[in-house]
PDB file of C-alpha atoms in Angstrom:
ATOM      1  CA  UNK A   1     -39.131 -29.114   2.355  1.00 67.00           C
ATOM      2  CA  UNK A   2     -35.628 -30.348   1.366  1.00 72.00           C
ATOM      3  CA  UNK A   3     -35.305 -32.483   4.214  1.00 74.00           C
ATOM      4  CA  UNK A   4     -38.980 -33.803   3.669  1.00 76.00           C
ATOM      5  CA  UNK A   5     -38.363 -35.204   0.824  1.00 75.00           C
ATOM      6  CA  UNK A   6     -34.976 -36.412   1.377  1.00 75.00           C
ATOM      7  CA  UNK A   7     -36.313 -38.599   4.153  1.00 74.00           C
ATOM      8  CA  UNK A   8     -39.066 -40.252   2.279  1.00 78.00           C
ATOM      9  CA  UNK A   9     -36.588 -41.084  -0.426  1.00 77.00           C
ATOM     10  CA  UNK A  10     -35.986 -43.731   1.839  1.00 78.00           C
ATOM     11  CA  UNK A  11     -39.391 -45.107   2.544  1.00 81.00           C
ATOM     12  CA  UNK A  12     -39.114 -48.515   0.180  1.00 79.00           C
ATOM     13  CA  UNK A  13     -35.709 -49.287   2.019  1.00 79.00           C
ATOM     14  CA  UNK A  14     -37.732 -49.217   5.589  1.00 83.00           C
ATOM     15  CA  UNK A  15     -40.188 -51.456   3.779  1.00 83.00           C
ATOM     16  CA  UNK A  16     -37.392 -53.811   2.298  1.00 81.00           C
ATOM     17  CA  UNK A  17     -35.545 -53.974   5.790  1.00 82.00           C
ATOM     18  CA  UNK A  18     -39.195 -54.624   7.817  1.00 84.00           C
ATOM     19  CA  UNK A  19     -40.080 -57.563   5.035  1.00 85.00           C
ATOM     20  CA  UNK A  20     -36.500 -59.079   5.910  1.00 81.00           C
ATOM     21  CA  UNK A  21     -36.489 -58.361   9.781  1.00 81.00           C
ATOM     22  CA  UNK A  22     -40.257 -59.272  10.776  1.00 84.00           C
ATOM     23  CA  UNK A  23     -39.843 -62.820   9.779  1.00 84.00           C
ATOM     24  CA  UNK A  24     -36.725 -63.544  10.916  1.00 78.00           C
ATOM     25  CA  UNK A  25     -37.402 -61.656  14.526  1.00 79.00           C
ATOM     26  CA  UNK A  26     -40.247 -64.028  15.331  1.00 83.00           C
ATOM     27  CA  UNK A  27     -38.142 -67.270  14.668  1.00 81.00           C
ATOM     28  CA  UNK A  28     -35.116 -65.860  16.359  1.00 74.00           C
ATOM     29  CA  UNK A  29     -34.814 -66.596  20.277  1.00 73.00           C
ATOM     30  CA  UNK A  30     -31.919 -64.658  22.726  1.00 67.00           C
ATOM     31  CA  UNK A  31     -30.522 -61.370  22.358  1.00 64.00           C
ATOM     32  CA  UNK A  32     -30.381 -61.429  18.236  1.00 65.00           C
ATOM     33  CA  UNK A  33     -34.696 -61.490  18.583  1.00 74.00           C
ATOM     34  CA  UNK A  34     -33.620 -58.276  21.337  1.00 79.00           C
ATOM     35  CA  UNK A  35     -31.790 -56.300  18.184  1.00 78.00           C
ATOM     36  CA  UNK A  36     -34.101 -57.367  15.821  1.00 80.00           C
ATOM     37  CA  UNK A  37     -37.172 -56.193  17.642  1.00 84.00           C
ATOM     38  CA  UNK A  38     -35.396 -52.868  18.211  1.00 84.00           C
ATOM     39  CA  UNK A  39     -34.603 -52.344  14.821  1.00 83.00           C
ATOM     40  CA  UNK A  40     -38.238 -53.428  13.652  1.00 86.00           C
ATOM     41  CA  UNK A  41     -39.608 -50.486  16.081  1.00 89.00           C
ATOM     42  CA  UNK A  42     -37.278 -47.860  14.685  1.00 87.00           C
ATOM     43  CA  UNK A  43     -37.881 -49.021  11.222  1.00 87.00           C
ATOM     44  CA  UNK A  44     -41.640 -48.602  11.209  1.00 91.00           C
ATOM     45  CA  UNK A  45     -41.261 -45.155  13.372  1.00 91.00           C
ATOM     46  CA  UNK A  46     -39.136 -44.049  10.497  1.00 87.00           C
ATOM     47  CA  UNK A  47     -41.728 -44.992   7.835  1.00 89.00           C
ATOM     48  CA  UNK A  48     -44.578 -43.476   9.826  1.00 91.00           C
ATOM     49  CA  UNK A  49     -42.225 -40.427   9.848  1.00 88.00           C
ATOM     50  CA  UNK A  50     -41.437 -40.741   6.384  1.00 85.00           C
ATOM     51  CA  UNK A  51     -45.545 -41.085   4.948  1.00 84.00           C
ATOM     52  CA  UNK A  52     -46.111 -37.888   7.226  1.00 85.00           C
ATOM     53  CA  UNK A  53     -43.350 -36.041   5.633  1.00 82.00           C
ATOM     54  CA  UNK A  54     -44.636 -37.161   1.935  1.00 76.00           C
ATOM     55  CA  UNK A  55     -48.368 -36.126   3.042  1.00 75.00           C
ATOM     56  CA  UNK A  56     -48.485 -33.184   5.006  1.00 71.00           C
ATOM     57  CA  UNK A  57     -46.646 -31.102   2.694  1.00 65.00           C
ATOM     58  CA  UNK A  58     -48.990 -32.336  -0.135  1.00 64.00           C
ATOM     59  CA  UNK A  59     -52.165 -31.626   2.024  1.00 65.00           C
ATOM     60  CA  UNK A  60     -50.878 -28.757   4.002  1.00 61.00           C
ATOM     61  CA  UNK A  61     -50.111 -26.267   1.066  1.00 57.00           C
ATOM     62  CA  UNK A  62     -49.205 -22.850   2.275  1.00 56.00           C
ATOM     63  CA  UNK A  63     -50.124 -19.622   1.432  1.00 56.00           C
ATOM     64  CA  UNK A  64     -47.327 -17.620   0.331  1.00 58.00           C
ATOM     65  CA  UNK A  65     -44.598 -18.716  -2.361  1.00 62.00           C
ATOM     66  CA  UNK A  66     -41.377 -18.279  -2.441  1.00 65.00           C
ATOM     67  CA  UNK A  67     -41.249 -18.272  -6.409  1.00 66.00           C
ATOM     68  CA  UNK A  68     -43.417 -15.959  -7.778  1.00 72.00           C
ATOM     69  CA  UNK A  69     -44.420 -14.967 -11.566  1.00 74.00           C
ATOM     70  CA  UNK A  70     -41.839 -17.043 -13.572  1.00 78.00           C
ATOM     71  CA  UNK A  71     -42.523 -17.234 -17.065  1.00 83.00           C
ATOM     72  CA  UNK A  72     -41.742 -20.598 -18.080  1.00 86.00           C
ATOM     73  CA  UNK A  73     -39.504 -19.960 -21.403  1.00 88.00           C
ATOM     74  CA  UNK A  74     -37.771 -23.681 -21.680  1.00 88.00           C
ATOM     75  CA  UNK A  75     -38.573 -27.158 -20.265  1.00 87.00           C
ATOM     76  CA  UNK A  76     -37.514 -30.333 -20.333  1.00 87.00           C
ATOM     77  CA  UNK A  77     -38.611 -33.214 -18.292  1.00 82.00           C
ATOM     78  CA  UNK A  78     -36.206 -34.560 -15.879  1.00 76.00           C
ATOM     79  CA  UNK A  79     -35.465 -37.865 -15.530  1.00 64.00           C
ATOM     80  CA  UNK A  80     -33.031 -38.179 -12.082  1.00 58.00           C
ATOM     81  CA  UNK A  81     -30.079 -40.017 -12.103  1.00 59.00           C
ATOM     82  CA  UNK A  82     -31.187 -43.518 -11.118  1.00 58.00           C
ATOM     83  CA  UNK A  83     -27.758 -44.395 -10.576  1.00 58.00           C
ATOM     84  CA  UNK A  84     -27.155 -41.764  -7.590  1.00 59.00           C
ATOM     85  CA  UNK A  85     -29.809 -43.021  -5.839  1.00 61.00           C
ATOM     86  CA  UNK A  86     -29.558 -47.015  -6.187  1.00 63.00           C
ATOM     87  CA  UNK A  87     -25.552 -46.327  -5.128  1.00 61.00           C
ATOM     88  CA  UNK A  88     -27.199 -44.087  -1.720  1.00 62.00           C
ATOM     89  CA  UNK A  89     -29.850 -46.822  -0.949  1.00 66.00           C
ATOM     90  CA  UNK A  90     -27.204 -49.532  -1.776  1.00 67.00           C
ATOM     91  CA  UNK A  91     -25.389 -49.327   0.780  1.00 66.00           C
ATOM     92  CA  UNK A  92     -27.930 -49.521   3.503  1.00 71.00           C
ATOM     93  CA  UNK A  93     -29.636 -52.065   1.383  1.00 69.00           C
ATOM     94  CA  UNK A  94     -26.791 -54.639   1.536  1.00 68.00           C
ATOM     95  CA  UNK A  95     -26.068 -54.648   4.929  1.00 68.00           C
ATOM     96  CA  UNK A  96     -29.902 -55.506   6.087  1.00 69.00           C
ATOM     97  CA  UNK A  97     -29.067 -59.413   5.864  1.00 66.00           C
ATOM     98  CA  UNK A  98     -26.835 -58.507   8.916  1.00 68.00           C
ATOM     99  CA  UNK A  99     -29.678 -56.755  11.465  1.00 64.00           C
ATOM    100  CA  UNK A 100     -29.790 -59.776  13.411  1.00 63.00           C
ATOM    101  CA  UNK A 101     -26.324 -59.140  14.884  1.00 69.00           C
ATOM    102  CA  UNK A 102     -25.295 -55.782  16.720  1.00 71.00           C
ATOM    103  CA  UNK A 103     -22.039 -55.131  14.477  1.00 72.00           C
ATOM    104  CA  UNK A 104     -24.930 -55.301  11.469  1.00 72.00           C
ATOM    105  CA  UNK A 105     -27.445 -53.352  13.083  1.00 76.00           C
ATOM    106  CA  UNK A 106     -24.805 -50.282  13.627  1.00 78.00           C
ATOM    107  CA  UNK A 107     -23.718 -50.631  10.265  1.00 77.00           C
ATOM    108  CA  UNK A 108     -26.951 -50.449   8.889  1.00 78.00           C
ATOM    109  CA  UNK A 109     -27.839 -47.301  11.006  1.00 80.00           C
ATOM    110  CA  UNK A 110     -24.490 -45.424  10.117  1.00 79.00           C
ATOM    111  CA  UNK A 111     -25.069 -46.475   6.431  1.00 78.00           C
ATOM    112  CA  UNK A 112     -27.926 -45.216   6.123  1.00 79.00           C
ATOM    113  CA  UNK A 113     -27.282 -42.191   7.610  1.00 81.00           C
ATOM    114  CA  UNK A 114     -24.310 -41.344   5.952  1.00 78.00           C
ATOM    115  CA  UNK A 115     -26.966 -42.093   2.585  1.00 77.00           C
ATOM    116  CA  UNK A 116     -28.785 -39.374   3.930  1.00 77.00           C
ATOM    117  CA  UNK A 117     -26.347 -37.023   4.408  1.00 79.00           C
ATOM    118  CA  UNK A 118     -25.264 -37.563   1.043  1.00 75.00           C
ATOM    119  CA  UNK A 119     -28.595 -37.093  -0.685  1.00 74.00           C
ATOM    120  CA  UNK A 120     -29.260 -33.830   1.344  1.00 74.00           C
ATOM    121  CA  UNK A 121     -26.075 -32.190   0.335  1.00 75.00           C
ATOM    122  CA  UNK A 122     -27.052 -32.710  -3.805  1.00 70.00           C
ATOM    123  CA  UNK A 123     -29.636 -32.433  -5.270  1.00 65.00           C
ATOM    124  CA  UNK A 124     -30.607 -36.102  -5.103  1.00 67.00           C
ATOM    125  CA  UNK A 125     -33.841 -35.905  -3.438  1.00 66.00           C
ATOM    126  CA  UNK A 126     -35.441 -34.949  -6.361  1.00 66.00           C
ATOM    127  CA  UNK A 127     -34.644 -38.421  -7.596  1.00 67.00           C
ATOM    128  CA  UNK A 128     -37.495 -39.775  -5.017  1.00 70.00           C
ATOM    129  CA  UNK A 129     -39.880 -42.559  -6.109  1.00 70.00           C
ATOM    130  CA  UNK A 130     -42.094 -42.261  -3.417  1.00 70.00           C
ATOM    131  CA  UNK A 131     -43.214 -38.416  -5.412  1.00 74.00           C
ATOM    132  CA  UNK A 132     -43.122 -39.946  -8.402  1.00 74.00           C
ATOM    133  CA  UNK A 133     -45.696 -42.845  -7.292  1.00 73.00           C
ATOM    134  CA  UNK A 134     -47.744 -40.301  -6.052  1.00 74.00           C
ATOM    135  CA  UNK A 135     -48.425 -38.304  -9.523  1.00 78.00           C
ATOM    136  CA  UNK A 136     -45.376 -36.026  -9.405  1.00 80.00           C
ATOM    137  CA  UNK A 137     -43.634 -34.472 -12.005  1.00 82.00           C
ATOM    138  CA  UNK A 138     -40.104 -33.314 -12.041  1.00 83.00           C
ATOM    139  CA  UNK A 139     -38.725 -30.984 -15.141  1.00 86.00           C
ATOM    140  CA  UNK A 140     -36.048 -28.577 -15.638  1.00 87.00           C
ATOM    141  CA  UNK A 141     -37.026 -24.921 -16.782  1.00 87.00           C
ATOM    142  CA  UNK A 142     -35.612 -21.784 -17.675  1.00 89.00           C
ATOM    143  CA  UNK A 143     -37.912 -19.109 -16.616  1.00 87.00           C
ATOM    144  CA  UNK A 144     -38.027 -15.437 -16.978  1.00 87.00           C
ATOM    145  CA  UNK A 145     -38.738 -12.872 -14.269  1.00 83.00           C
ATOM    146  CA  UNK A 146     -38.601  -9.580 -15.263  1.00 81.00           C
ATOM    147  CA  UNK A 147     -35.365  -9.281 -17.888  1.00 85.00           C
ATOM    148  CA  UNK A 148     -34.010 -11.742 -16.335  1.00 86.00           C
ATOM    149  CA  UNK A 149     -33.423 -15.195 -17.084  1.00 87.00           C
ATOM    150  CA  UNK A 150     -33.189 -18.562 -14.807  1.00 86.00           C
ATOM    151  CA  UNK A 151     -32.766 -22.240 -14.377  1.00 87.00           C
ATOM    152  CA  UNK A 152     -34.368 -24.446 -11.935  1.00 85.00           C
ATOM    153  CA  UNK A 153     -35.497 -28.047 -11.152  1.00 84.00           C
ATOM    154  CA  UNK A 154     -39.450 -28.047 -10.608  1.00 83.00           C
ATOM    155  CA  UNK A 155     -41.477 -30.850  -9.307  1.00 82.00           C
ATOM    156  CA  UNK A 156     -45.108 -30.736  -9.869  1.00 83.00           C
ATOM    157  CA  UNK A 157     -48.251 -32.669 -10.152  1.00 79.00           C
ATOM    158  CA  UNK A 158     -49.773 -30.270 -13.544  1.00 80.00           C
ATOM    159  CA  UNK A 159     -48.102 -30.772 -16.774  1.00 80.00           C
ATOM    160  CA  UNK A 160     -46.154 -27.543 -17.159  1.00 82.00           C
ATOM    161  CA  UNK A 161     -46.251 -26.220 -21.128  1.00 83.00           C
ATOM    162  CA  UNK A 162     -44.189 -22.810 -22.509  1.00 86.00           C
ATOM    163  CA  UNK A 163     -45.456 -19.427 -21.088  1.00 84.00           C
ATOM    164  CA  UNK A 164     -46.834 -21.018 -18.546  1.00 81.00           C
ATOM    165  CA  UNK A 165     -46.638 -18.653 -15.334  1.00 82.00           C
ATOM    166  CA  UNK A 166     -45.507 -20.495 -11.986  1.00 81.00           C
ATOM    167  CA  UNK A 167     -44.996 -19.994  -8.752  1.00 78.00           C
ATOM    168  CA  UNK A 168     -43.881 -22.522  -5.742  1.00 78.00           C
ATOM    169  CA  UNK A 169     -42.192 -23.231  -2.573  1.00 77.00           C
ATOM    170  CA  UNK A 170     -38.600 -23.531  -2.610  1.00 77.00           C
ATOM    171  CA  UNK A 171     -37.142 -27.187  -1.703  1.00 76.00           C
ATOM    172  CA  UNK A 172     -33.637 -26.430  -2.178  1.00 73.00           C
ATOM    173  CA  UNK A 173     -30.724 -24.723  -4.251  1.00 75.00           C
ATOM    174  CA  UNK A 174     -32.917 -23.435  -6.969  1.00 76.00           C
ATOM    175  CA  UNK A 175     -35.464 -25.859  -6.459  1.00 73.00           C
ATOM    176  CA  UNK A 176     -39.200 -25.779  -6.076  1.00 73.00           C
ATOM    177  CA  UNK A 177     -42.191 -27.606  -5.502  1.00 74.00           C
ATOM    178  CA  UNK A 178     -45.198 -25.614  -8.052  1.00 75.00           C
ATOM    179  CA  UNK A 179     -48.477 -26.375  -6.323  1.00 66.00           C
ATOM    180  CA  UNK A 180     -51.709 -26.178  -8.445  1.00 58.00           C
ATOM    181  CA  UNK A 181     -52.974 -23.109  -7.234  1.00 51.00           C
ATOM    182  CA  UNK A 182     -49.942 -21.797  -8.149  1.00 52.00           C
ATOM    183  CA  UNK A 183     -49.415 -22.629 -11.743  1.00 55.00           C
ATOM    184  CA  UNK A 184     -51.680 -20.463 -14.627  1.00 58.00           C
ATOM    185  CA  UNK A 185     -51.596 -20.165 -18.163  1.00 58.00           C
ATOM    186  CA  UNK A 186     -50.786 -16.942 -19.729  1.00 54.00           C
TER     187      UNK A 186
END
């Protein structure tokens, strides 16, 4: 789940670099058309990759949870850092105006995925705008199971109130993505 939606945080990138690439590939002529065309292919595989991995967990919801019975005690919606992941995206982003030459299109590549790399080691991908344009909510929560009491970072399409009871599939690092069938009131 975790790597689903840290590859569709890049899906208005692919559509940036294909905007800038598309029109400049069919005026180009030699091997910089070549490049271009190559990266044009691998850009639209990776955003028919990307709208998979943003639908099929959304349509595909599975049966068992890894979350179960949490009785929501706190929340607070979350508002991601913009700022970690404009500086990911940015760095991709800027080299784009050099795809037309091979020294650009490897930096591009390696940029972007070293801007994946990063995002999957934090918790960044929460901070995806493709989830958000989709409905999604994200919130923090302290929940209690039991005696006990936790934190974690919830994303969710229902609007989550106190004593709510939840359950979800883990995304990450105490993490979770509470499905509607999931989520009752007490």
């Amino acid at each position: 789940m975790k790597a689903c939606f840290t590859f569709t945080l890049f899906m208005p990138l692919y559509i940036i670099a294909l905007g800038y690439l598309i029109p400049s590939a069919l005026s180009a002529k030699g091997p910089e058309s070549t490049t271009e065309w190559i990266s044009i292919g691998l850009l639209f595989i990776l955003l028919l990759i990307s709208c998979a991995m943003l639908v099929i967990p959304i349509l595909v919801q599975p049966t068992r949870s890894d979350f179960s019975g949490g009785e929501v005690q706190a929340i607070e919606a979350s508002n991601a850092d913009p700022f970690s992941f404009y500086g990911a995206v940015l760095i991709p982003l800027v080299s784009i105006c050099q795809l037309s030459q091979l020294g650009g299109t490897i930096c591009f590549w390696m940029s972007l995925l070293l801007a994946t790399l990063l995002i999957y080691k934090t918790k960044d991908y929460l901070a995806n705008l493709a989830l958000a344009l989709l409905g999604f909510k994200f919130y923090k929560i302290q929940y209690i199971i039991g005696n006990d009491l936790y934190d974690a970072d919830i994303v969710t399409r229902r609007n989550i109130v106190r004593g709510s009871i939840l359950s979800g599939v883990k995304i990450g690092d105490r993490s979770y993505l509470i499905l509607s069938k999931y989520c009752r009131k007490q």
